[in-house]
């Protein structure tokens, strides 16, 4: 159906060792092998997490053009394991950066996620030069667009693409002096330094004020849901 409709597919794959053990017990196959036999490994598939990979599986992902979405903070919070991002990258796999959901990554902060991915990639590979800041920035932008099959429209600032932009104020004590803006963004900046966002050229946040959403209403709704969920837990 995905082939017929020309749409991508996304699923969590090889997220935990327990998931793989269960799959082998139920089907006799590791999930990636089963997906391959079902014809689902292709550039159309976004495989999220991928913390449990053998060398042969990394080669299989590269061979089939399967896209990988790396969610390091979710993996850390749930003790899922570590994605071999540097090995995947060197094998030619497109690795994008994600946050996973709020239940397993509370802040959904892409700048924080980028920093964690950079540090974790170095630690896992035991290489200080692994996953340089420029590569992490690409994972958070163009690689994500590529994984979605929309890199002709999104992911970089080019004529003919959508004007999706974020402005980050580096004129703070925490991010001065700036020698390399990309390195400073990944290793030193924080999300509260994002001042403006544009999607398709439309300003959605201006000087840290939302332009299309009512913050008071959002806060009220959040508090109502908090009370409702807390009440359900008590019951």
PDB file of N, CA, C and O in Angstrom, residues 42-116:
ATOM      1  N   UNK A  42      13.605  -0.533   2.799  1.00  0.00           N
ATOM      2  CA  UNK A  42      13.805   0.272   1.600  1.00  0.00           C
ATOM      3  C   UNK A  42      13.953   1.719   2.032  1.00  0.00           C
ATOM      4  O   UNK A  42      13.745   2.048   3.203  1.00  0.00           O
ATOM      5  N   UNK A  43      14.309   2.625   1.103  1.00  0.00           N
ATOM      6  CA  UNK A  43      14.380   4.043   1.470  1.00  0.00           C
ATOM      7  C   UNK A  43      13.055   4.604   1.973  1.00  0.00           C
ATOM      8  O   UNK A  43      13.014   5.687   2.553  1.00  0.00           O
ATOM      9  N   UNK A  44      11.977   3.863   1.787  1.00  0.00           N
ATOM     10  CA  UNK A  44      10.655   4.301   2.227  1.00  0.00           C
ATOM     11  C   UNK A  44      10.464   4.120   3.740  1.00  0.00           C
ATOM     12  O   UNK A  44       9.593   4.736   4.335  1.00  0.00           O
ATOM     13  N   UNK A  45      11.299   3.270   4.351  1.00  0.00           N
ATOM     14  CA  UNK A  45      11.121   2.938   5.765  1.00  0.00           C
ATOM     15  C   UNK A  45      11.969   3.834   6.658  1.00  0.00           C
ATOM     16  O   UNK A  45      13.187   3.951   6.472  1.00  0.00           O
ATOM     17  N   UNK A  46      11.322   4.460   7.656  1.00  0.00           N
ATOM     18  CA  UNK A  46      12.016   5.195   8.710  1.00  0.00           C
ATOM     19  C   UNK A  46      12.063   4.298   9.941  1.00  0.00           C
ATOM     20  O   UNK A  46      11.041   4.081  10.598  1.00  0.00           O
ATOM     21  N   UNK A  47      13.233   3.757  10.214  1.00  0.00           N
ATOM     22  CA  UNK A  47      13.417   2.855  11.353  1.00  0.00           C
ATOM     23  C   UNK A  47      13.890   3.682  12.545  1.00  0.00           C
ATOM     24  O   UNK A  47      14.999   4.197  12.556  1.00  0.00           O
ATOM     25  N   UNK A  48      13.029   3.803  13.546  1.00  0.00           N
ATOM     26  CA  UNK A  48      13.310   4.668  14.695  1.00  0.00           C
ATOM     27  C   UNK A  48      14.014   3.862  15.793  1.00  0.00           C
ATOM     28  O   UNK A  48      13.621   2.740  16.088  1.00  0.00           O
ATOM     29  N   UNK A  49      15.043   4.438  16.349  1.00  0.00           N
ATOM     30  CA  UNK A  49      15.841   3.927  17.480  1.00  0.00           C
ATOM     31  C   UNK A  49      17.039   3.109  17.012  1.00  0.00           C
ATOM     32  O   UNK A  49      18.169   3.563  17.109  1.00  0.00           O
ATOM     33  N   UNK A  50      16.846   1.842  16.642  1.00  0.00           N
ATOM     34  CA  UNK A  50      17.932   0.996  16.113  1.00  0.00           C
ATOM     35  C   UNK A  50      19.131   0.945  17.064  1.00  0.00           C
ATOM     36  O   UNK A  50      20.282   1.162  16.676  1.00  0.00           O
ATOM     37  N   UNK A  51      18.869   0.639  18.316  1.00  0.00           N
ATOM     38  CA  UNK A  51      19.964   0.569  19.296  1.00  0.00           C
ATOM     39  C   UNK A  51      20.643  -0.799  19.320  1.00  0.00           C
ATOM     40  O   UNK A  51      21.724  -0.931  19.901  1.00  0.00           O
ATOM     41  N   UNK A  52      20.003  -1.804  18.741  1.00  0.00           N
ATOM     42  CA  UNK A  52      20.535  -3.174  18.830  1.00  0.00           C
ATOM     43  C   UNK A  52      20.843  -3.669  17.421  1.00  0.00           C
ATOM     44  O   UNK A  52      20.003  -4.254  16.758  1.00  0.00           O
ATOM     45  N   UNK A  53      22.051  -3.439  16.954  1.00  0.00           N
ATOM     46  CA  UNK A  53      22.398  -3.791  15.579  1.00  0.00           C
ATOM     47  C   UNK A  53      23.713  -4.564  15.529  1.00  0.00           C
ATOM     48  O   UNK A  53      24.689  -4.191  16.185  1.00  0.00           O
ATOM     49  N   UNK A  54      23.723  -5.624  14.741  1.00  0.00           N
ATOM     50  CA  UNK A  54      24.963  -6.332  14.452  1.00  0.00           C
ATOM     51  C   UNK A  54      25.638  -5.670  13.256  1.00  0.00           C
ATOM     52  O   UNK A  54      25.040  -4.851  12.552  1.00  0.00           O
ATOM     53  N   UNK A  55      26.884  -6.054  13.012  1.00  0.00           N
ATOM     54  CA  UNK A  55      27.603  -5.513  11.849  1.00  0.00           C
ATOM     55  C   UNK A  55      26.868  -5.882  10.560  1.00  0.00           C
ATOM     56  O   UNK A  55      26.772  -5.055   9.634  1.00  0.00           O
ATOM     57  N   UNK A  56      26.361  -7.107  10.484  1.00  0.00           N
ATOM     58  CA  UNK A  56      25.634  -7.539   9.285  1.00  0.00           C
ATOM     59  C   UNK A  56      24.359  -6.723   9.103  1.00  0.00           C
ATOM     60  O   UNK A  56      23.969  -6.407   7.966  1.00  0.00           O
ATOM     61  N   UNK A  57      23.709  -6.384  10.196  1.00  0.00           N
ATOM     62  CA  UNK A  57      22.474  -5.597  10.100  1.00  0.00           C
ATOM     63  C   UNK A  57      22.767  -4.169   9.666  1.00  0.00           C
ATOM     64  O   UNK A  57      21.989  -3.580   8.913  1.00  0.00           O
ATOM     65  N   UNK A  58      23.863  -3.609  10.123  1.00  0.00           N
ATOM     66  CA  UNK A  58      24.259  -2.271   9.656  1.00  0.00           C
ATOM     67  C   UNK A  58      24.479  -2.297   8.148  1.00  0.00           C
ATOM     68  O   UNK A  58      24.027  -1.404   7.421  1.00  0.00           O
ATOM     69  N   UNK A  59      25.143  -3.347   7.670  1.00  0.00           N
ATOM     70  CA  UNK A  59      25.372  -3.481   6.228  1.00  0.00           C
ATOM     71  C   UNK A  59      24.058  -3.648   5.472  1.00  0.00           C
ATOM     72  O   UNK A  59      23.878  -3.091   4.376  1.00  0.00           O
ATOM     73  N   UNK A  60      23.111  -4.383   6.066  1.00  0.00           N
ATOM     74  CA  UNK A  60      21.805  -4.584   5.438  1.00  0.00           C
ATOM     75  C   UNK A  60      21.034  -3.273   5.339  1.00  0.00           C
ATOM     76  O   UNK A  60      20.416  -2.974   4.310  1.00  0.00           O
ATOM     77  N   UNK A  61      21.072  -2.474   6.394  1.00  0.00           N
ATOM     78  CA  UNK A  61      20.400  -1.173   6.390  1.00  0.00           C
ATOM     79  C   UNK A  61      20.983  -0.280   5.300  1.00  0.00           C
ATOM     80  O   UNK A  61      20.250   0.389   4.552  1.00  0.00           O
ATOM     81  N   UNK A  62      22.305  -0.304   5.189  1.00  0.00           N
ATOM     82  CA  UNK A  62      22.962   0.513   4.160  1.00  0.00           C
ATOM     83  C   UNK A  62      22.613   0.016   2.764  1.00  0.00           C
ATOM     84  O   UNK A  62      22.317   0.813   1.861  1.00  0.00           O
ATOM     85  N   UNK A  63      22.618  -1.284   2.584  1.00  0.00           N
ATOM     86  CA  UNK A  63      22.346  -1.881   1.275  1.00  0.00           C
ATOM     87  C   UNK A  63      20.935  -1.579   0.786  1.00  0.00           C
ATOM     88  O   UNK A  63      20.704  -1.330  -0.401  1.00  0.00           O
ATOM     89  N   UNK A  64      19.971  -1.573   1.716  1.00  0.00           N
ATOM     90  CA  UNK A  64      18.571  -1.372   1.330  1.00  0.00           C
ATOM     91  C   UNK A  64      18.169   0.101   1.327  1.00  0.00           C
ATOM     92  O   UNK A  64      17.060   0.430   0.910  1.00  0.00           O
ATOM     93  N   UNK A  65      19.051   0.978   1.792  1.00  0.00           N
ATOM     94  CA  UNK A  65      18.727   2.406   1.819  1.00  0.00           C
ATOM     95  C   UNK A  65      17.734   2.783   2.896  1.00  0.00           C
ATOM     96  O   UNK A  65      17.136   3.867   2.856  1.00  0.00           O
ATOM     97  N   UNK A  66      17.559   1.907   3.883  1.00  0.00           N
ATOM     98  CA  UNK A  66      16.626   2.190   4.975  1.00  0.00           C
ATOM     99  C   UNK A  66      17.086   3.425   5.759  1.00  0.00           C
ATOM    100  O   UNK A  66      18.273   3.596   6.021  1.00  0.00           O
ATOM    101  N   UNK A  67      16.138   4.279   6.120  1.00  0.00           N
ATOM    102  CA  UNK A  67      16.449   5.492   6.873  1.00  0.00           C
ATOM    103  C   UNK A  67      16.412   5.190   8.373  1.00  0.00           C
ATOM    104  O   UNK A  67      15.587   4.399   8.828  1.00  0.00           O
ATOM    105  N   UNK A  68      17.285   5.829   9.133  1.00  0.00           N
ATOM    106  CA  UNK A  68      17.327   5.624  10.582  1.00  0.00           C
ATOM    107  C   UNK A  68      17.049   6.949  11.281  1.00  0.00           C
ATOM    108  O   UNK A  68      17.595   7.988  10.896  1.00  0.00           O
ATOM    109  N   UNK A  69      16.194   6.911  12.301  1.00  0.00           N
ATOM    110  CA  UNK A  69      15.917   8.093  13.118  1.00  0.00           C
ATOM    111  C   UNK A  69      16.462   7.831  14.526  1.00  0.00           C
ATOM    112  O   UNK A  69      16.014   6.913  15.213  1.00  0.00           O
ATOM    113  N   UNK A  70      17.424   8.645  14.910  1.00  0.00           N
ATOM    114  CA  UNK A  70      18.137   8.489  16.182  1.00  0.00           C
ATOM    115  C   UNK A  70      17.474   9.348  17.250  1.00  0.00           C
ATOM    116  O   UNK A  70      17.307  10.560  17.064  1.00  0.00           O
ATOM    117  N   UNK A  71      17.084   8.727  18.376  1.00  0.00           N
ATOM    118  CA  UNK A  71      16.427   9.447  19.484  1.00  0.00           C
ATOM    119  C   UNK A  71      17.224   9.194  20.764  1.00  0.00           C
ATOM    120  O   UNK A  71      16.812   8.406  21.621  1.00  0.00           O
ATOM    121  N   UNK A  72      18.368   9.846  20.924  1.00  0.00           N
ATOM    122  CA  UNK A  72      19.284   9.483  22.008  1.00  0.00           C
ATOM    123  C   UNK A  72      18.735   9.689  23.409  1.00  0.00           C
ATOM    124  O   UNK A  72      18.963   8.855  24.298  1.00  0.00           O
ATOM    125  N   UNK A  73      17.999  10.768  23.659  1.00  0.00           N
ATOM    126  CA  UNK A  73      17.548  11.023  25.024  1.00  0.00           C
ATOM    127  C   UNK A  73      16.460  10.043  25.445  1.00  0.00           C
ATOM    128  O   UNK A  73      16.400   9.615  26.601  1.00  0.00           O
ATOM    129  N   UNK A  74      15.602   9.657  24.529  1.00  0.00           N
ATOM    130  CA  UNK A  74      14.615   8.618  24.825  1.00  0.00           C
ATOM    131  C   UNK A  74      15.318   7.309  25.138  1.00  0.00           C
ATOM    132  O   UNK A  74      14.963   6.603  26.097  1.00  0.00           O
ATOM    133  N   UNK A  75      16.316   6.953  24.345  1.00  0.00           N
ATOM    134  CA  UNK A  75      17.065   5.718  24.577  1.00  0.00           C
ATOM    135  C   UNK A  75      17.741   5.728  25.940  1.00  0.00           C
ATOM    136  O   UNK A  75      17.794   4.710  26.638  1.00  0.00           O
ATOM    137  N   UNK A  76      18.248   6.890  26.343  1.00  0.00           N
ATOM    138  CA  UNK A  76      18.902   7.000  27.649  1.00  0.00           C
ATOM    139  C   UNK A  76      17.881   6.914  28.782  1.00  0.00           C
ATOM    140  O   UNK A  76      18.087   6.218  29.782  1.00  0.00           O
ATOM    141  N   UNK A  77      16.757   7.617  28.630  1.00  0.00           N
ATOM    142  CA  UNK A  77      15.752   7.629  29.701  1.00  0.00           C
ATOM    143  C   UNK A  77      15.170   6.237  29.933  1.00  0.00           C
ATOM    144  O   UNK A  77      14.917   5.836  31.075  1.00  0.00           O
ATOM    145  N   UNK A  78      14.949   5.489  28.852  1.00  0.00           N
ATOM    146  CA  UNK A  78      14.351   4.160  28.965  1.00  0.00           C
ATOM    147  C   UNK A  78      15.388   3.049  29.083  1.00  0.00           C
ATOM    148  O   UNK A  78      15.030   1.874  29.129  1.00  0.00           O
ATOM    149  N   UNK A  79      16.680   3.436  29.126  1.00  0.00           N
ATOM    150  CA  UNK A  79      17.771   2.452  29.204  1.00  0.00           C
ATOM    151  C   UNK A  79      17.666   1.425  28.082  1.00  0.00           C
ATOM    152  O   UNK A  79      17.848   0.220  28.288  1.00  0.00           O
ATOM    153  N   UNK A  80      17.375   1.914  26.869  1.00  0.00           N
ATOM    154  CA  UNK A  80      17.162   1.031  25.727  1.00  0.00           C
ATOM    155  C   UNK A  80      18.456   0.537  25.102  1.00  0.00           C
ATOM    156  O   UNK A  80      18.487  -0.530  24.475  1.00  0.00           O
ATOM    157  N   UNK A  81      19.518   1.336  25.225  1.00  0.00           N
ATOM    158  CA  UNK A  81      20.768   0.992  24.562  1.00  0.00           C
ATOM    159  C   UNK A  81      21.279   2.171  23.761  1.00  0.00           C
ATOM    160  O   UNK A  81      20.746   3.289  23.873  1.00  0.00           O
ATOM    161  N   UNK A  82      22.286   1.914  22.959  1.00  0.00           N
ATOM    162  CA  UNK A  82      22.951   2.983  22.220  1.00  0.00           C
ATOM    163  C   UNK A  82      22.980   2.671  20.728  1.00  0.00           C
ATOM    164  O   UNK A  82      23.486   1.617  20.329  1.00  0.00           O
ATOM    165  N   UNK A  83      22.451   3.565  19.926  1.00  0.00           N
ATOM    166  CA  UNK A  83      22.508   3.380  18.476  1.00  0.00           C
ATOM    167  C   UNK A  83      23.934   3.609  17.988  1.00  0.00           C
ATOM    168  O   UNK A  83      24.567   4.600  18.367  1.00  0.00           O
ATOM    169  N   UNK A  84      24.454   2.732  17.137  1.00  0.00           N
ATOM    170  CA  UNK A  84      25.817   2.890  16.612  1.00  0.00           C
ATOM    171  C   UNK A  84      25.844   3.912  15.472  1.00  0.00           C
ATOM    172  O   UNK A  84      26.102   3.585  14.311  1.00  0.00           O
ATOM    173  N   UNK A  85      25.592   5.158  15.809  1.00  0.00           N
ATOM    174  CA  UNK A  85      25.375   6.183  14.789  1.00  0.00           C
ATOM    175  C   UNK A  85      26.610   6.379  13.908  1.00  0.00           C
ATOM    176  O   UNK A  85      26.496   6.506  12.683  1.00  0.00           O
ATOM    177  N   UNK A  86      27.782   6.410  14.512  1.00  0.00           N
ATOM    178  CA  UNK A  86      28.990   6.631  13.711  1.00  0.00           C
ATOM    179  C   UNK A  86      29.213   5.487  12.729  1.00  0.00           C
ATOM    180  O   UNK A  86      29.571   5.709  11.578  1.00  0.00           O
ATOM    181  N   UNK A  87      28.953   4.263  13.143  1.00  0.00           N
ATOM    182  CA  UNK A  87      29.084   3.122  12.231  1.00  0.00           C
ATOM    183  C   UNK A  87      28.058   3.210  11.104  1.00  0.00           C
ATOM    184  O   UNK A  87      28.363   2.919   9.938  1.00  0.00           O
ATOM    185  N   UNK A  88      26.835   3.597  11.456  1.00  0.00           N
ATOM    186  CA  UNK A  88      25.802   3.749  10.427  1.00  0.00           C
ATOM    187  C   UNK A  88      26.194   4.837   9.431  1.00  0.00           C
ATOM    188  O   UNK A  88      26.066   4.667   8.210  1.00  0.00           O
ATOM    189  N   UNK A  89      26.674   5.940   9.955  1.00  0.00           N
ATOM    190  CA  UNK A  89      27.076   7.059   9.095  1.00  0.00           C
ATOM    191  C   UNK A  89      28.195   6.644   8.153  1.00  0.00           C
ATOM    192  O   UNK A  89      28.163   6.944   6.957  1.00  0.00           O
ATOM    193  N   UNK A  90      29.199   5.957   8.692  1.00  0.00           N
ATOM    194  CA  UNK A  90      30.333   5.531   7.860  1.00  0.00           C
ATOM    195  C   UNK A  90      29.916   4.486   6.830  1.00  0.00           C
ATOM    196  O   UNK A  90      30.551   4.353   5.786  1.00  0.00           O
ATOM    197  N   UNK A  91      28.839   3.756   7.132  1.00  0.00           N
ATOM    198  CA  UNK A  91      28.333   2.763   6.171  1.00  0.00           C
ATOM    199  C   UNK A  91      27.504   3.408   5.068  1.00  0.00           C
ATOM    200  O   UNK A  91      27.099   2.735   4.120  1.00  0.00           O
ATOM    201  N   UNK A  92      27.238   4.709   5.198  1.00  0.00           N
ATOM    202  CA  UNK A  92      26.467   5.415   4.188  1.00  0.00           C
ATOM    203  C   UNK A  92      24.987   5.503   4.469  1.00  0.00           C
ATOM    204  O   UNK A  92      24.205   5.881   3.587  1.00  0.00           O
ATOM    205  N   UNK A  93      24.587   5.186   5.699  1.00  0.00           N
ATOM    206  CA  UNK A  93      23.162   5.240   6.064  1.00  0.00           C
ATOM    207  C   UNK A  93      22.782   6.685   6.394  1.00  0.00           C
ATOM    208  O   UNK A  93      23.530   7.397   7.068  1.00  0.00           O
ATOM    209  N   UNK A  94      21.621   7.108   5.936  1.00  0.00           N
ATOM    210  CA  UNK A  94      21.100   8.425   6.307  1.00  0.00           C
ATOM    211  C   UNK A  94      20.505   8.340   7.705  1.00  0.00           C
ATOM    212  O   UNK A  94      19.537   7.609   7.934  1.00  0.00           O
ATOM    213  N   UNK A  95      21.093   9.070   8.649  1.00  0.00           N
ATOM    214  CA  UNK A  95      20.616   9.075  10.027  1.00  0.00           C
ATOM    215  C   UNK A  95      20.060  10.460  10.341  1.00  0.00           C
ATOM    216  O   UNK A  95      20.764  11.463  10.237  1.00  0.00           O
ATOM    217  N   UNK A  96      18.783  10.510  10.724  1.00  0.00           N
ATOM    218  CA  UNK A  96      18.136  11.757  11.109  1.00  0.00           C
ATOM    219  C   UNK A  96      18.005  11.793  12.631  1.00  0.00           C
ATOM    220  O   UNK A  96      18.166  10.775  13.306  1.00  0.00           O
ATOM    221  N   UNK A  97      17.702  12.972  13.151  1.00  0.00           N
ATOM    222  CA  UNK A  97      17.600  13.154  14.598  1.00  0.00           C
ATOM    223  C   UNK A  97      16.146  13.353  14.989  1.00  0.00           C
ATOM    224  O   UNK A  97      15.421  14.132  14.376  1.00  0.00           O
ATOM    225  N   UNK A  98      15.724  12.640  16.039  1.00  0.00           N
ATOM    226  CA  UNK A  98      14.362  12.791  16.550  1.00  0.00           C
ATOM    227  C   UNK A  98      14.359  12.881  18.058  1.00  0.00           C
ATOM    228  O   UNK A  98      15.396  12.721  18.705  1.00  0.00           O
ATOM    229  N   UNK A  99      13.190  13.121  18.635  1.00  0.00           N
ATOM    230  CA  UNK A  99      13.072  13.211  20.087  1.00  0.00           C
ATOM    231  C   UNK A  99      12.292  12.060  20.692  1.00  0.00           C
ATOM    232  O   UNK A  99      12.392  11.816  21.882  1.00  0.00           O
ATOM    233  N   UNK A 100      11.508  11.335  19.910  1.00  0.00           N
ATOM    234  CA  UNK A 100      10.516  10.393  20.414  1.00  0.00           C
ATOM    235  C   UNK A 100       9.411  11.202  21.098  1.00  0.00           C
ATOM    236  O   UNK A 100       9.380  12.427  21.009  1.00  0.00           O
ATOM    237  N   UNK A 101       8.519  10.551  21.793  1.00  0.00           N
ATOM    238  CA  UNK A 101       7.367  11.234  22.364  1.00  0.00           C
ATOM    239  C   UNK A 101       7.634  11.811  23.734  1.00  0.00           C
ATOM    240  O   UNK A 101       8.652  11.529  24.376  1.00  0.00           O
ATOM    241  N   UNK A 102       6.688  12.618  24.213  1.00  0.00           N
ATOM    242  CA  UNK A 102       6.858  13.301  25.499  1.00  0.00           C
ATOM    243  C   UNK A 102       6.929  12.328  26.668  1.00  0.00           C
ATOM    244  O   UNK A 102       7.527  12.641  27.703  1.00  0.00           O
ATOM    245  N   UNK A 103       6.350  11.150  26.540  1.00  0.00           N
ATOM    246  CA  UNK A 103       6.374  10.188  27.642  1.00  0.00           C
ATOM    247  C   UNK A 103       7.770   9.640  27.890  1.00  0.00           C
ATOM    248  O   UNK A 103       8.101   9.233  29.005  1.00  0.00           O
ATOM    249  N   UNK A 104       8.615   9.629  26.853  1.00  0.00           N
ATOM    250  CA  UNK A 104       9.962   9.089  27.029  1.00  0.00           C
ATOM    251  C   UNK A 104      11.044  10.125  26.772  1.00  0.00           C
ATOM    252  O   UNK A 104      12.230   9.796  26.758  1.00  0.00           O
ATOM    253  N   UNK A 105      10.630  11.365  26.545  1.00  0.00           N
ATOM    254  CA  UNK A 105      11.599  12.453  26.390  1.00  0.00           C
ATOM    255  C   UNK A 105      10.852  13.748  26.685  1.00  0.00           C
ATOM    256  O   UNK A 105      10.269  14.353  25.804  1.00  0.00           O
ATOM    257  N   UNK A 106      10.910  14.166  27.923  1.00  0.00           N
ATOM    258  CA  UNK A 106       9.956  15.157  28.406  1.00  0.00           C
ATOM    259  C   UNK A 106       9.981  16.489  27.685  1.00  0.00           C
ATOM    260  O   UNK A 106       8.941  17.123  27.509  1.00  0.00           O
ATOM    261  N   UNK A 107      11.158  16.980  27.283  1.00  0.00           N
ATOM    262  CA  UNK A 107      11.190  18.363  26.807  1.00  0.00           C
ATOM    263  C   UNK A 107      11.084  18.530  25.295  1.00  0.00           C
ATOM    264  O   UNK A 107      10.827  19.623  24.808  1.00  0.00           O
ATOM    265  N   UNK A 108      11.292  17.473  24.519  1.00  0.00           N
ATOM    266  CA  UNK A 108      11.208  17.555  23.054  1.00  0.00           C
ATOM    267  C   UNK A 108      12.045  18.725  22.521  1.00  0.00           C
ATOM    268  O   UNK A 108      11.616  19.463  21.642  1.00  0.00           O
ATOM    269  N   UNK A 109      13.228  18.872  23.070  1.00  0.00           N
ATOM    270  CA  UNK A 109      14.118  19.997  22.772  1.00  0.00           C
ATOM    271  C   UNK A 109      15.153  19.547  21.750  1.00  0.00           C
ATOM    272  O   UNK A 109      16.068  18.792  22.074  1.00  0.00           O
ATOM    273  N   UNK A 110      15.019  20.004  20.515  1.00  0.00           N
ATOM    274  CA  UNK A 110      15.908  19.538  19.462  1.00  0.00           C
ATOM    275  C   UNK A 110      17.345  20.029  19.627  1.00  0.00           C
ATOM    276  O   UNK A 110      18.288  19.350  19.213  1.00  0.00           O
ATOM    277  N   UNK A 111      17.536  21.192  20.227  1.00  0.00           N
ATOM    278  CA  UNK A 111      18.915  21.648  20.462  1.00  0.00           C
ATOM    279  C   UNK A 111      19.562  20.773  21.531  1.00  0.00           C
ATOM    280  O   UNK A 111      20.714  20.346  21.386  1.00  0.00           O
ATOM    281  N   UNK A 112      18.824  20.481  22.590  1.00  0.00           N
ATOM    282  CA  UNK A 112      19.335  19.574  23.604  1.00  0.00           C
ATOM    283  C   UNK A 112      19.570  18.183  23.052  1.00  0.00           C
ATOM    284  O   UNK A 112      20.555  17.510  23.393  1.00  0.00           O
ATOM    285  N   UNK A 113      18.671  17.738  22.191  1.00  0.00           N
ATOM    286  CA  UNK A 113      18.804  16.418  21.568  1.00  0.00           C
ATOM    287  C   UNK A 113      20.067  16.353  20.717  1.00  0.00           C
ATOM    288  O   UNK A 113      20.788  15.344  20.714  1.00  0.00           O
ATOM    289  N   UNK A 114      20.335  17.435  20.004  1.00  0.00           N
ATOM    290  CA  UNK A 114      21.525  17.485  19.158  1.00  0.00           C
ATOM    291  C   UNK A 114      22.792  17.369  19.996  1.00  0.00           C
ATOM    292  O   UNK A 114      23.734  16.650  19.629  1.00  0.00           O
ATOM    293  N   UNK A 115      22.825  18.085  21.128  1.00  0.00           N
ATOM    294  CA  UNK A 115      24.017  18.022  21.975  1.00  0.00           C
ATOM    295  C   UNK A 115      24.191  16.610  22.541  1.00  0.00           C
ATOM    296  O   UNK A 115      25.299  16.068  22.559  1.00  0.00           O
ATOM    297  N   UNK A 116      23.103  16.011  23.003  1.00  0.00           N
ATOM    298  CA  UNK A 116      23.185  14.654  23.534  1.00  0.00           C
ATOM    299  C   UNK A 116      23.661  13.682  22.465  1.00  0.00           C
ATOM    300  O   UNK A 116      24.491  12.807  22.729  1.00  0.00           O
TER     301      UNK A 116
END
